[in-house]
């Protein structure tokens, strides 16, 4: 047997090294971001911001330097960013412009071996609740994370922690929240990636909960591992002070007795006055969990208390610093960063987490403008190239393989001899939309014309994205031609091979909405009233809850209006949404006054109780 030379102690798992013994590098994919919504700003502000940055050509994050300069002054500058997507792709895409620029990263990755991505959502005006089971994409996240037990979990974290290190500034800090399941392994992994000398603290978050009769000591703490990018003590550390113990005794005349540490390391009680700082914060933090009936509670299982994140962000960043959380969940770290005047970037792959965080931020008084982004068509293009051969095959063959793949998932057969219709399923013909573009009205009209020529009575159109207003308009237009039209969304899960292999793919009909736009008393003033919203896939709602829904608006959790949509970013100019304490929903907007006569496009966005959004454009002629 050959002698193996061991040069260091490290944590090893299947997949860390390839068959030749080479370290497998983390995946790094650089994709452009798409801004899909601007929150807490007017259209005029958005346009001015674009003009100010017009000289900086390129993707969204090419604006980093200009925005950083404006942040230091009084311009509108930087926009905080909430990103929906897989954090591996998000971090890889941030590297080009944010490598070495993030001051503080706080992450709370999944660490329990059970899969539970369900959440509880209130519906309607009352206190009826619905439990939403995990989605296919969330199941996939679980399979990727724990599908091969600890091995797959460690592989997932290893890739991401390398990217975290590259994103941190030289004076940056990292806090990783874990518990007893994987605490020891992640500590070794962080030592491997950052270096043992960059370890600063193992913080014990102590909390209380109901006792159990298990044959072990009560588990009443989690662990937060604190690392810095470098060992030179250049990292930000704003000392917080606490009193280790204190009591007021009458025989001391009201003086406080505080436990302090002397130079020789012993602890003694000393009298202090009211202004005493006490002792610097220790590494055991007694912070209460979020109370189920408390003000912070959002019915989000993994929600952490703001007091916990407030300590971390206050200690390891200064006002104006950039704080990020790539597993942001219900948005605690982002909300605290916002309140403390830090810039922030948050990311999560759960649509519902993004929606919960959006509402939470909007509830903060004077919350600064922020943007919601995704990787959209660019992520799909990468998937198409990798899955179907990319540059190794002619473009026509690539498209053919893609169409066949989607048709197979839908249970349809390819259809030959047609121009716009790609498949057939029962009595219906099928059209599959392109990976890199939304399905358009013209595209559907071409399909309808071909259906009519072939005397086909039912058309199913499968698309990733859709031209605004396509659903009701085209369904009615098809019906007038004697054709049943079913627009169906291709779910993002088709890009996940494990979901495909398990047969987890489901195509859903589009929801649709109706509004009434009317002039109000003031000149060039208009209001929008939401008059109907329909969820075709209401099988997601348990039957016992569905029976309690009294009206269509019970499905609506949030709706917003962009009064002058420019075929770019949706600018959230008016919003009504339900909160845990206020379940009312305003179905009529406040009046909006237009500056000049013209034909304007009004975009209305509705988000349902599951976090899914539906948008539609309406034209209004202002005289």
Coordinates of C-alpha atoms in Angstrom, one line a residue:
X1 CA 0.0 0.0 0.0
X2 CA 1.5 3.4 -1.0
X3 CA 2.3 5.7 1.8
X4 CA -0.1 8.7 2.1
X5 CA 1.5 11.9 3.2
X6 CA -0.8 13.9 5.5
X7 CA 0.1 17.6 5.6
X8 CA -2.8 19.0 7.6
X9 CA -5.9 18.2 9.6
X10 CA -9.1 18.9 7.7
X11 CA -12.7 17.8 7.3
X12 CA -13.2 15.5 4.3
X13 CA -16.4 14.2 2.8
X14 CA -17.2 12.5 -0.5
X15 CA -17.2 15.1 -3.3
X16 CA -14.7 17.5 -1.8
X17 CA -11.9 15.9 -3.9
X18 CA -12.2 14.3 -7.4
X19 CA -11.0 10.8 -8.3
X20 CA -7.5 12.1 -9.0
X21 CA -7.3 13.7 -5.5
X22 CA -7.7 17.3 -6.7
X23 CA -9.9 19.7 -4.7
X24 CA -13.2 20.3 -6.5
X25 CA -13.5 24.1 -6.9
X26 CA -16.8 25.9 -6.0
X27 CA -19.1 26.6 -9.0
X28 CA -19.0 30.3 -10.0
X29 CA -21.6 31.5 -12.5
X30 CA -21.8 35.1 -13.4
X31 CA -25.3 36.1 -14.6
X32 CA -26.9 39.5 -15.1
X33 CA -29.6 40.6 -12.6
X34 CA -33.0 41.8 -13.6
X35 CA -34.7 44.5 -11.5
X36 CA -38.4 43.4 -11.3
X37 CA -39.8 45.9 -8.8
X38 CA -38.9 49.2 -7.2
X39 CA -40.4 49.8 -3.7
X40 CA -40.9 53.0 -1.8
X41 CA -40.0 55.4 -4.7
X42 CA -41.9 57.3 -7.3
X43 CA -41.5 56.9 -11.1
X44 CA -39.9 60.3 -11.2
X45 CA -37.3 59.3 -8.7
X46 CA -36.6 56.1 -10.6
X47 CA -36.1 58.0 -13.9
X48 CA -33.9 60.6 -12.3
X49 CA -31.8 57.8 -10.8
X50 CA -31.4 56.1 -14.2
X51 CA -30.3 59.5 -15.7
X52 CA -27.8 60.1 -13.0
X53 CA -26.2 56.7 -13.7
X54 CA -26.6 56.8 -17.5
X55 CA -22.9 57.0 -18.2
X56 CA -22.2 53.7 -16.5
X57 CA -22.9 51.2 -19.2
X58 CA -23.5 47.5 -18.4
X59 CA -25.4 45.4 -16.0
X60 CA -27.2 46.6 -12.9
X61 CA -24.1 46.2 -10.6
X62 CA -21.8 48.1 -12.9
X63 CA -23.4 51.0 -11.1
X64 CA -21.5 50.1 -7.9
X65 CA -18.9 52.8 -7.9
X66 CA -21.3 55.6 -8.9
X67 CA -23.8 54.5 -6.3
X68 CA -21.1 54.2 -3.6
X69 CA -20.0 57.7 -4.3
X70 CA -23.6 59.0 -4.2
X71 CA -24.2 57.1 -0.9
X72 CA -21.5 59.2 0.7
X73 CA -23.2 62.4 -0.4
X74 CA -26.8 63.4 -0.5
X75 CA -28.0 62.0 -3.8
X76 CA -30.3 59.2 -4.3
X77 CA -27.5 56.7 -5.0
X78 CA -27.5 53.2 -3.7
X79 CA -30.6 51.0 -3.7
X80 CA -30.9 48.2 -1.2
X81 CA -31.5 44.9 -2.9
X82 CA -33.8 41.9 -2.2
X83 CA -33.0 39.0 -4.6
X84 CA -35.1 36.0 -5.3
X85 CA -33.0 33.0 -6.4
X86 CA -30.5 30.3 -5.5
X87 CA -27.8 32.0 -3.4
X88 CA -25.1 30.0 -5.1
X89 CA -25.9 31.8 -8.4
X90 CA -26.6 35.0 -6.7
X91 CA -23.3 35.1 -4.8
X92 CA -21.4 34.1 -8.0
X93 CA -23.1 36.9 -9.9
X94 CA -22.3 39.4 -7.2
X95 CA -18.5 38.6 -7.3
X96 CA -17.7 40.7 -10.4
X97 CA -18.6 44.0 -8.7
X98 CA -18.8 43.1 -5.0
X99 CA -15.8 41.0 -4.4
X100 CA -14.0 42.4 -1.3
X101 CA -16.7 45.1 -0.8
X102 CA -19.1 43.6 1.7
X103 CA -18.5 44.7 5.3
X104 CA -20.7 42.1 7.2
X105 CA -22.3 38.8 6.2
X106 CA -24.8 37.2 8.5
X107 CA -26.2 33.8 7.4
X108 CA -28.6 31.4 9.1
X109 CA -28.4 28.3 6.8
X110 CA -30.7 25.3 7.3
X111 CA -29.2 22.9 9.8
X112 CA -32.0 20.5 10.8
X113 CA -32.1 17.1 9.1
X114 CA -35.9 17.2 8.8
X115 CA -37.5 18.9 5.8
X116 CA -40.1 21.4 6.6
X117 CA -40.5 24.4 4.4
X118 CA -44.2 24.9 5.2
X119 CA -45.5 28.2 6.5
X120 CA -48.8 29.5 8.0
X121 CA -50.5 32.3 6.3
X122 CA -53.6 34.3 7.4
X123 CA -56.3 34.7 4.8
X124 CA -59.0 37.3 4.4
X125 CA -60.2 39.9 6.9
X126 CA -60.4 37.6 9.9
X127 CA -58.2 35.1 11.7
X128 CA -58.6 32.1 9.3
X129 CA -55.2 30.6 8.6
X130 CA -53.9 28.2 5.9
X131 CA -50.8 26.0 6.1
X132 CA -48.9 26.1 2.8
X133 CA -46.9 22.9 2.3
X134 CA -43.4 23.0 0.8
X135 CA -43.2 23.7 -2.9
X136 CA -41.4 21.5 -5.4
X137 CA -38.4 23.9 -5.5
X138 CA -38.2 23.8 -1.7
X139 CA -38.4 20.0 -1.7
X140 CA -35.5 20.1 -4.3
X141 CA -33.6 22.4 -1.9
X142 CA -34.0 19.8 0.8
X143 CA -33.0 16.9 -1.5
X144 CA -29.8 18.8 -2.6
X145 CA -29.1 19.8 1.0
X146 CA -29.8 16.5 2.8
X147 CA -30.4 14.0 0.0
X148 CA -27.2 12.2 0.8
X149 CA -27.2 13.1 4.5
X150 CA -24.4 15.1 5.9
X151 CA -22.3 14.7 2.8
X152 CA -24.6 16.7 0.5
X153 CA -25.1 19.3 3.3
X154 CA -21.4 19.8 3.6
X155 CA -20.9 20.1 -0.2
X156 CA -23.7 22.7 -0.3
X157 CA -22.1 24.8 2.5
X158 CA -18.6 24.4 1.2
X159 CA -19.4 26.0 -2.1
X160 CA -21.2 28.9 -0.5
X161 CA -18.7 29.6 2.2
X162 CA -15.9 30.0 -0.3
X163 CA -18.0 32.6 -2.2
X164 CA -18.8 34.3 1.1
X165 CA -15.1 34.7 1.9
X166 CA -14.4 36.2 -1.6
X167 CA -17.2 38.7 -1.1
X168 CA -16.1 40.0 2.3
X169 CA -14.0 43.1 2.5
X170 CA -10.5 42.9 4.1
X171 CA -12.0 44.4 7.3
X172 CA -15.2 42.3 7.0
X173 CA -16.8 39.9 9.4
X174 CA -18.9 36.7 9.1
X175 CA -21.5 35.3 11.5
X176 CA -22.8 31.8 10.9
X177 CA -25.8 30.7 12.9
X178 CA -25.9 26.9 13.5
X179 CA -27.1 24.4 16.1
X180 CA -26.1 21.0 17.5
X181 CA -26.8 19.0 14.3
X182 CA -23.8 20.4 12.3
X183 CA -22.0 22.8 14.6
X184 CA -18.8 20.8 14.9
X185 CA -18.5 20.1 11.2
X186 CA -19.2 23.7 10.1
X187 CA -16.6 25.0 12.6
X188 CA -13.9 22.8 11.0
X189 CA -15.0 23.8 7.5
X190 CA -14.7 27.5 8.4
X191 CA -11.3 26.9 9.9
X192 CA -10.4 25.3 6.5
X193 CA -11.7 28.1 4.4
X194 CA -10.9 31.2 6.5
X195 CA -8.0 29.8 8.6
X196 CA -8.1 28.9 12.2
X197 CA -6.5 32.2 13.2
X198 CA -9.5 34.1 11.7
X199 CA -11.8 32.5 14.2
X200 CA -13.0 35.1 16.8
X201 CA -15.8 33.7 18.9
X202 CA -18.2 30.9 19.4
X203 CA -21.3 32.8 20.6
X204 CA -23.9 30.8 22.6
X205 CA -27.4 32.1 22.0
X206 CA -29.2 31.0 25.1
X207 CA -33.0 30.9 25.1
X208 CA -35.8 29.3 27.1
X209 CA -38.6 26.9 25.9
X210 CA -41.0 24.4 27.3
X211 CA -39.3 21.4 29.0
X212 CA -39.5 17.9 27.6
X213 CA -39.1 14.4 29.0
X214 CA -36.3 13.4 26.6
X215 CA -33.4 11.3 28.0
X216 CA -30.9 14.1 27.4
X217 CA -30.2 17.5 28.9
X218 CA -32.5 20.2 27.6
X219 CA -31.2 21.8 24.4
X220 CA -31.6 25.5 25.0
X221 CA -29.0 27.2 22.9
X222 CA -27.8 27.7 19.3
X223 CA -24.3 28.6 18.2
X224 CA -23.1 31.6 16.2
X225 CA -19.6 31.3 14.8
X226 CA -17.8 34.7 14.3
X227 CA -14.9 34.9 11.8
X228 CA -13.1 37.7 10.2
X229 CA -11.5 38.0 6.7
X230 CA -8.1 38.7 8.1
X231 CA -6.0 38.3 11.3
X232 CA -4.7 41.8 11.6
X233 CA -7.6 43.1 13.8
X234 CA -8.6 45.6 11.1
X235 CA -12.3 44.4 11.4
X236 CA -15.0 46.7 12.8
X237 CA -15.8 45.9 16.4
X238 CA -17.9 48.4 18.3
X239 CA -17.8 47.1 21.9
X240 CA -21.2 46.7 23.6
X241 CA -21.4 46.8 27.4
X242 CA -23.5 44.8 29.9
X243 CA -23.8 44.3 33.6
X244 CA -22.9 40.8 34.5
X245 CA -25.2 40.9 37.5
X246 CA -26.6 43.7 39.7
X247 CA -28.9 44.3 42.6
X248 CA -29.9 47.3 44.7
X249 CA -29.4 46.9 48.5
X250 CA -30.7 49.3 51.1
X251 CA -27.6 48.9 53.2
X252 CA -25.5 50.2 50.4
X253 CA -27.6 53.3 50.1
X254 CA -29.0 52.5 46.6
X255 CA -25.5 51.9 45.1
X256 CA -25.2 49.2 42.4
X257 CA -23.1 46.1 42.9
X258 CA -21.6 45.1 39.6
X259 CA -19.4 42.0 38.9
X260 CA -16.2 43.1 37.2
X261 CA -13.1 41.3 36.2
X262 CA -9.8 42.4 37.8
X263 CA -6.4 42.4 36.2
X264 CA -5.4 39.1 37.8
X265 CA -8.5 37.4 36.2
X266 CA -10.6 37.2 39.3
X267 CA -14.2 38.4 39.5
X268 CA -15.2 40.8 42.4
X269 CA -18.2 42.9 43.2
X270 CA -17.7 46.6 43.2
X271 CA -19.9 49.6 43.8
X272 CA -20.7 51.6 40.6
X273 CA -22.6 54.7 39.8
X274 CA -25.4 55.0 37.3
X275 CA -23.1 55.9 34.5
X276 CA -20.9 52.8 34.7
X277 CA -20.4 51.0 31.5
X278 CA -20.2 47.6 33.2
X279 CA -18.3 44.9 31.3
X280 CA -17.9 44.2 27.6
X281 CA -20.4 41.9 26.1
X282 CA -19.6 38.2 26.7
X283 CA -20.0 35.3 24.4
X284 CA -23.2 33.9 26.0
X285 CA -26.2 35.9 25.0
X286 CA -29.5 35.5 26.8
X287 CA -32.0 36.7 24.1
X288 CA -35.6 35.6 24.1
X289 CA -37.0 33.8 21.1
X290 CA -39.8 35.5 19.1
X291 CA -43.0 35.1 21.1
X292 CA -45.9 33.6 19.1
X293 CA -48.1 36.5 20.2
X294 CA -45.3 39.1 20.2
X295 CA -45.1 42.2 18.0
X296 CA -42.4 40.7 15.8
X297 CA -44.0 37.3 15.1
X298 CA -44.7 36.6 11.4
X299 CA -45.7 33.0 11.4
X300 CA -42.3 32.1 9.9
X301 CA -40.8 29.0 11.6
X302 CA -37.1 30.0 11.3
X303 CA -37.7 33.7 12.3
X304 CA -35.0 35.1 14.6
X305 CA -35.5 37.9 17.1
X306 CA -34.4 41.4 16.0
X307 CA -32.5 41.8 19.3
X308 CA -30.1 39.0 18.3
X309 CA -29.3 40.6 14.9
X310 CA -29.1 44.0 16.4
X311 CA -26.2 43.0 18.6
X312 CA -24.3 41.5 15.6
X313 CA -24.9 44.4 13.2
X314 CA -24.2 47.1 15.8
X315 CA -20.9 45.4 16.9
X316 CA -19.5 44.5 13.4
X317 CA -20.6 47.3 11.1
X318 CA -21.0 51.1 11.1
X319 CA -23.7 53.3 9.6
X320 CA -23.6 53.1 5.8
X321 CA -21.7 49.8 5.7
X322 CA -23.0 47.0 3.5
X323 CA -24.6 44.1 5.3
X324 CA -25.8 40.9 3.5
X325 CA -27.8 37.8 4.3
X326 CA -27.9 35.1 1.7
X327 CA -30.5 33.0 3.6
X328 CA -32.7 35.9 4.6
X329 CA -35.9 34.0 5.4
X330 CA -38.4 36.4 7.0
X331 CA -35.9 39.3 6.6
X332 CA -34.9 39.9 10.3
X333 CA -31.3 40.9 9.4
X334 CA -32.4 43.2 6.6
X335 CA -35.1 44.9 8.8
X336 CA -32.5 45.5 11.5
X337 CA -29.9 46.7 9.0
X338 CA -32.5 49.1 7.6
X339 CA -33.4 50.5 11.0
X340 CA -29.7 50.9 11.9
X341 CA -28.9 52.8 8.7
X342 CA -26.8 50.2 7.0
X343 CA -27.0 49.3 3.3
X344 CA -28.1 45.8 2.7
X345 CA -28.5 42.9 0.2
X346 CA -30.7 40.0 1.0
X347 CA -31.4 36.7 -0.9
X348 CA -33.7 33.7 -0.6
X349 CA -34.9 31.0 -3.0
X350 CA -38.4 31.0 -1.4
X351 CA -41.0 33.2 -3.1
X352 CA -42.9 33.4 0.1
X353 CA -39.8 34.5 2.0
X354 CA -39.3 37.3 -0.5
X355 CA -42.9 38.5 -0.1
X356 CA -42.8 38.3 3.7
X357 CA -39.5 40.3 3.7
X358 CA -41.0 42.9 1.3
X359 CA -44.0 43.6 3.5
X360 CA -41.8 43.6 6.7
X361 CA -39.5 46.3 5.2
X362 CA -42.4 48.4 3.9
X363 CA -43.8 48.4 7.5
X364 CA -40.7 50.2 8.7
X365 CA -41.3 54.0 9.1
X366 CA -39.3 55.9 6.5
X367 CA -37.9 52.7 4.9
X368 CA -35.5 53.8 2.1
X369 CA -36.2 52.7 -1.5
X370 CA -35.2 49.2 -2.3
X371 CA -35.3 46.9 -5.3
X372 CA -36.5 43.3 -5.9
X373 CA -34.4 41.4 -8.4
X374 CA -34.0 37.9 -9.9
X375 CA -31.7 36.2 -12.5
X376 CA -34.7 35.4 -14.7
X377 CA -34.0 34.4 -18.3
X378 CA -30.2 34.4 -17.9
X379 CA -30.4 31.5 -15.4
X380 CA -32.6 29.6 -17.8
X381 CA -30.2 30.2 -20.7
X382 CA -27.4 28.7 -18.7
X383 CA -29.6 25.7 -17.9
X384 CA -30.5 25.2 -21.5
X385 CA -27.0 25.4 -22.7
X386 CA -25.7 22.9 -20.1
X387 CA -28.6 20.5 -20.4
X388 CA -28.9 20.3 -24.1
X389 CA -25.3 20.6 -25.3
X390 CA -24.8 24.4 -25.7
X391 CA -22.0 25.2 -28.2
X392 CA -21.5 21.6 -29.0
X393 CA -24.7 21.4 -31.1
X394 CA -26.2 23.6 -33.8
X395 CA -28.8 26.1 -32.4
X396 CA -31.6 24.4 -34.2
X397 CA -30.8 21.0 -32.5
X398 CA -30.6 22.8 -29.2
X399 CA -34.1 24.2 -29.6
X400 CA -35.4 20.9 -30.8
X401 CA -34.1 19.1 -27.7
X402 CA -35.5 21.8 -25.4
X403 CA -39.0 21.5 -27.0
X404 CA -39.0 17.7 -26.7
X405 CA -37.9 17.9 -23.1
X406 CA -40.8 20.3 -22.1
X407 CA -43.3 18.3 -24.1
X408 CA -42.2 15.1 -22.4
X409 CA -42.7 16.7 -19.0
X410 CA -46.1 17.9 -20.0
X411 CA -47.1 14.4 -21.2
X412 CA -47.4 15.6 -24.8
X413 CA -46.1 14.1 -28.1
X414 CA -44.1 16.2 -30.7
X415 CA -46.1 17.4 -33.7
X416 CA -44.4 17.5 -37.1
X417 CA -45.3 19.7 -40.1
X418 CA -46.4 22.8 -38.2
X419 CA -44.8 26.2 -37.8
X420 CA -45.9 27.4 -34.4
X421 CA -47.5 24.3 -32.8
X422 CA -45.0 22.0 -31.2
X423 CA -46.9 19.1 -29.7
X424 CA -50.2 17.3 -29.1
X425 CA -51.8 16.0 -25.9
X426 CA -55.2 14.3 -26.3
X427 CA -57.4 16.7 -28.3
X428 CA -55.2 19.7 -27.5
X429 CA -52.3 21.1 -29.5
X430 CA -49.3 22.6 -27.6
X431 CA -47.1 25.6 -28.1
X432 CA -43.9 26.0 -26.0
X433 CA -42.5 29.4 -25.3
X434 CA -38.8 30.2 -25.7
X435 CA -36.4 30.1 -22.7
X436 CA -35.2 33.6 -23.1
X437 CA -38.3 35.6 -23.9
X438 CA -41.9 36.0 -22.6
X439 CA -44.8 34.6 -24.6
X440 CA -46.4 37.5 -26.6
X441 CA -49.9 38.3 -27.8
X442 CA -48.6 38.1 -31.4
X443 CA -47.1 34.7 -30.7
X444 CA -50.5 33.4 -29.4
X445 CA -52.3 35.0 -32.4
X446 CA -50.0 33.0 -34.8
X447 CA -50.8 29.8 -32.9
X448 CA -54.6 30.6 -33.0
X449 CA -54.4 31.1 -36.8
X450 CA -52.6 27.8 -37.2
X451 CA -55.2 26.1 -34.9
X452 CA -58.0 27.5 -37.1
X453 CA -56.4 26.3 -40.3
X454 CA -56.0 22.8 -38.8
X455 CA -59.6 22.9 -37.3
X456 CA -58.1 22.4 -33.7
X457 CA -60.5 23.5 -30.9
X458 CA -58.1 23.5 -27.9
X459 CA -54.7 25.2 -27.5
X460 CA -52.3 24.9 -24.5
X461 CA -49.5 27.5 -24.4
X462 CA -46.6 26.8 -22.1
X463 CA -44.5 29.8 -21.1
X464 CA -41.9 30.8 -18.6
X465 CA -43.0 34.5 -18.7
X466 CA -45.8 36.3 -20.3
X467 CA -46.5 39.6 -21.9
X468 CA -48.5 41.8 -19.6
X469 CA -52.3 41.4 -19.8
X470 CA -52.1 38.3 -22.0
X471 CA -54.4 36.0 -20.0
X472 CA -58.0 37.3 -20.0
X473 CA -57.6 39.2 -23.3
X474 CA -56.3 36.2 -25.3
X475 CA -58.6 33.7 -23.6
X476 CA -61.6 35.8 -24.7
X477 CA -60.2 36.4 -28.1
X478 CA -59.6 32.6 -28.6
X479 CA -63.1 31.8 -27.4
X480 CA -64.6 34.2 -30.0
X481 CA -62.8 32.0 -32.6
X482 CA -64.2 28.8 -31.2
X483 CA -60.9 27.8 -29.5
X484 CA -60.3 27.0 -25.9
X485 CA -57.1 28.6 -24.8
X486 CA -55.2 27.5 -21.7
X487 CA -52.0 29.6 -20.9
X488 CA -49.9 27.5 -18.5
X489 CA -46.7 28.5 -16.7
X490 CA -43.6 26.4 -17.0
X491 CA -42.3 26.1 -13.4
X492 CA -38.8 26.9 -12.5
X493 CA -38.5 23.4 -11.1
X494 CA -37.9 21.9 -14.6
X495 CA -34.4 23.1 -14.3
X496 CA -33.8 20.9 -11.3
X497 CA -32.9 17.4 -12.4
X498 CA -34.0 15.7 -9.2
X499 CA -37.4 17.2 -9.4
X500 CA -37.7 16.0 -13.0
X501 CA -36.6 12.5 -12.1
X502 CA -39.2 12.3 -9.3
X503 CA -42.0 13.5 -11.6
X504 CA -42.5 16.6 -9.4
X505 CA -43.3 19.0 -12.3
X506 CA -46.7 20.7 -12.4
X507 CA -47.8 23.3 -14.9
X508 CA -50.3 25.8 -13.6
X509 CA -52.8 28.0 -15.3
X510 CA -52.3 31.8 -14.9
X511 CA -54.3 33.7 -12.3
X512 CA -56.0 36.8 -13.6
X513 CA -57.4 40.0 -12.2
X514 CA -60.0 42.7 -13.1
X515 CA -60.0 46.4 -12.2
X516 CA -62.2 49.4 -12.7
X517 CA -60.3 52.6 -13.6
X518 CA -62.3 55.8 -13.2
X519 CA -61.6 59.6 -13.1
X520 CA -62.1 61.3 -9.7
X521 CA -63.1 64.8 -9.0
X522 CA -59.8 66.6 -9.4
X523 CA -58.6 67.3 -13.0
X524 CA -56.6 64.5 -14.5
X525 CA -57.1 62.4 -11.3
X526 CA -57.9 58.7 -11.5
X527 CA -58.5 55.8 -9.1
X528 CA -58.2 52.0 -9.6
X529 CA -60.6 49.6 -7.9
X530 CA -59.6 45.9 -7.8
X531 CA -62.9 44.1 -8.7
X532 CA -61.9 40.5 -9.1
X533 CA -59.0 38.0 -8.7
X534 CA -59.1 34.4 -9.7
X535 CA -56.6 31.6 -8.7
X536 CA -57.1 28.6 -11.1
X537 CA -54.9 26.4 -8.9
X538 CA -57.0 26.6 -5.8
X539 CA -56.3 23.0 -5.1
X540 CA -53.3 24.3 -3.1
X541 CA -55.8 25.4 -0.4
X542 CA -56.9 22.6 2.0
X543 CA -60.6 21.9 1.5
X544 CA -61.5 22.7 5.1
X545 CA -60.0 26.2 4.7
X546 CA -61.4 26.7 1.2
X547 CA -64.8 26.2 2.7
X548 CA -64.2 29.2 5.0
X549 CA -63.2 31.6 2.2
X550 CA -66.1 34.0 1.8
X551 CA -65.1 36.2 -1.1
X552 CA -62.5 36.5 -3.9
X553 CA -60.5 39.2 -2.1
X554 CA -59.7 36.7 0.7
X555 CA -57.1 35.2 -1.7
X556 CA -55.4 38.6 -2.1
X557 CA -52.6 39.4 0.4
X558 CA -51.1 42.5 -1.4
X559 CA -51.7 44.6 -4.4
X560 CA -49.9 47.5 -5.9
X561 CA -50.1 50.0 -8.8
X562 CA -47.6 51.6 -11.2
X563 CA -49.5 54.5 -12.6
X564 CA -47.1 55.0 -15.6
X565 CA -45.6 51.7 -16.5
X566 CA -42.7 52.1 -19.0
X567 CA -42.1 48.4 -19.9
X568 CA -39.2 48.3 -17.5
X569 CA -39.1 48.0 -13.7
X570 CA -42.5 47.9 -11.9
X571 CA -42.5 51.0 -9.7
X572 CA -44.6 50.4 -6.6
X573 CA -46.4 53.8 -6.5
X574 CA -49.5 52.8 -4.4
X575 CA -49.9 49.7 -2.2
X576 CA -52.4 48.0 0.1
X577 CA -51.5 44.8 2.0
X578 CA -52.6 42.8 5.0
X579 CA -50.5 42.6 8.1
X580 CA -50.8 40.2 11.0
X581 CA -52.5 42.8 13.1
X582 CA -54.5 44.6 10.4
X583 CA -56.3 42.2 8.1
X584 CA -58.2 44.9 6.1
X585 CA -57.4 45.4 2.4
X586 CA -58.2 48.6 0.7
X587 CA -59.7 47.6 -2.7
X588 CA -59.7 51.2 -4.1
X589 CA -56.6 53.3 -4.6
X590 CA -56.1 56.9 -3.5
X591 CA -56.6 59.3 -6.4
X592 CA -53.5 59.8 -8.6
X593 CA -53.1 63.0 -10.5
X594 CA -51.3 62.9 -13.9
X595 CA -49.2 65.9 -14.9
X596 CA -50.3 66.1 -18.5
X597 CA -52.9 64.7 -21.0
X598 CA -51.7 61.4 -22.6
X599 CA -52.4 57.7 -22.8
X600 CA -50.8 56.0 -19.8
X601 CA -50.3 52.3 -19.1
X602 CA -51.3 51.3 -15.6
X603 CA -49.7 48.1 -14.3
X604 CA -51.6 46.4 -11.4
X605 CA -49.8 43.6 -9.5
X606 CA -51.5 41.2 -7.1
X607 CA -49.8 38.8 -4.7
X608 CA -51.9 36.0 -3.4
X609 CA -51.7 34.3 0.1
X610 CA -49.0 31.9 -1.2
X611 CA -46.7 34.7 -2.4
X612 CA -47.4 34.2 -6.1
X613 CA -47.7 37.4 -8.2
X614 CA -50.0 38.2 -11.1
X615 CA -49.6 41.4 -13.1
X616 CA -51.8 43.0 -15.8
X617 CA -51.5 46.3 -17.8
X618 CA -54.4 48.6 -18.5
X619 CA -54.5 51.7 -20.6
X620 CA -56.1 55.0 -19.4
X621 CA -56.5 58.0 -21.6
X622 CA -56.0 61.2 -19.6
X623 CA -57.5 64.3 -21.2

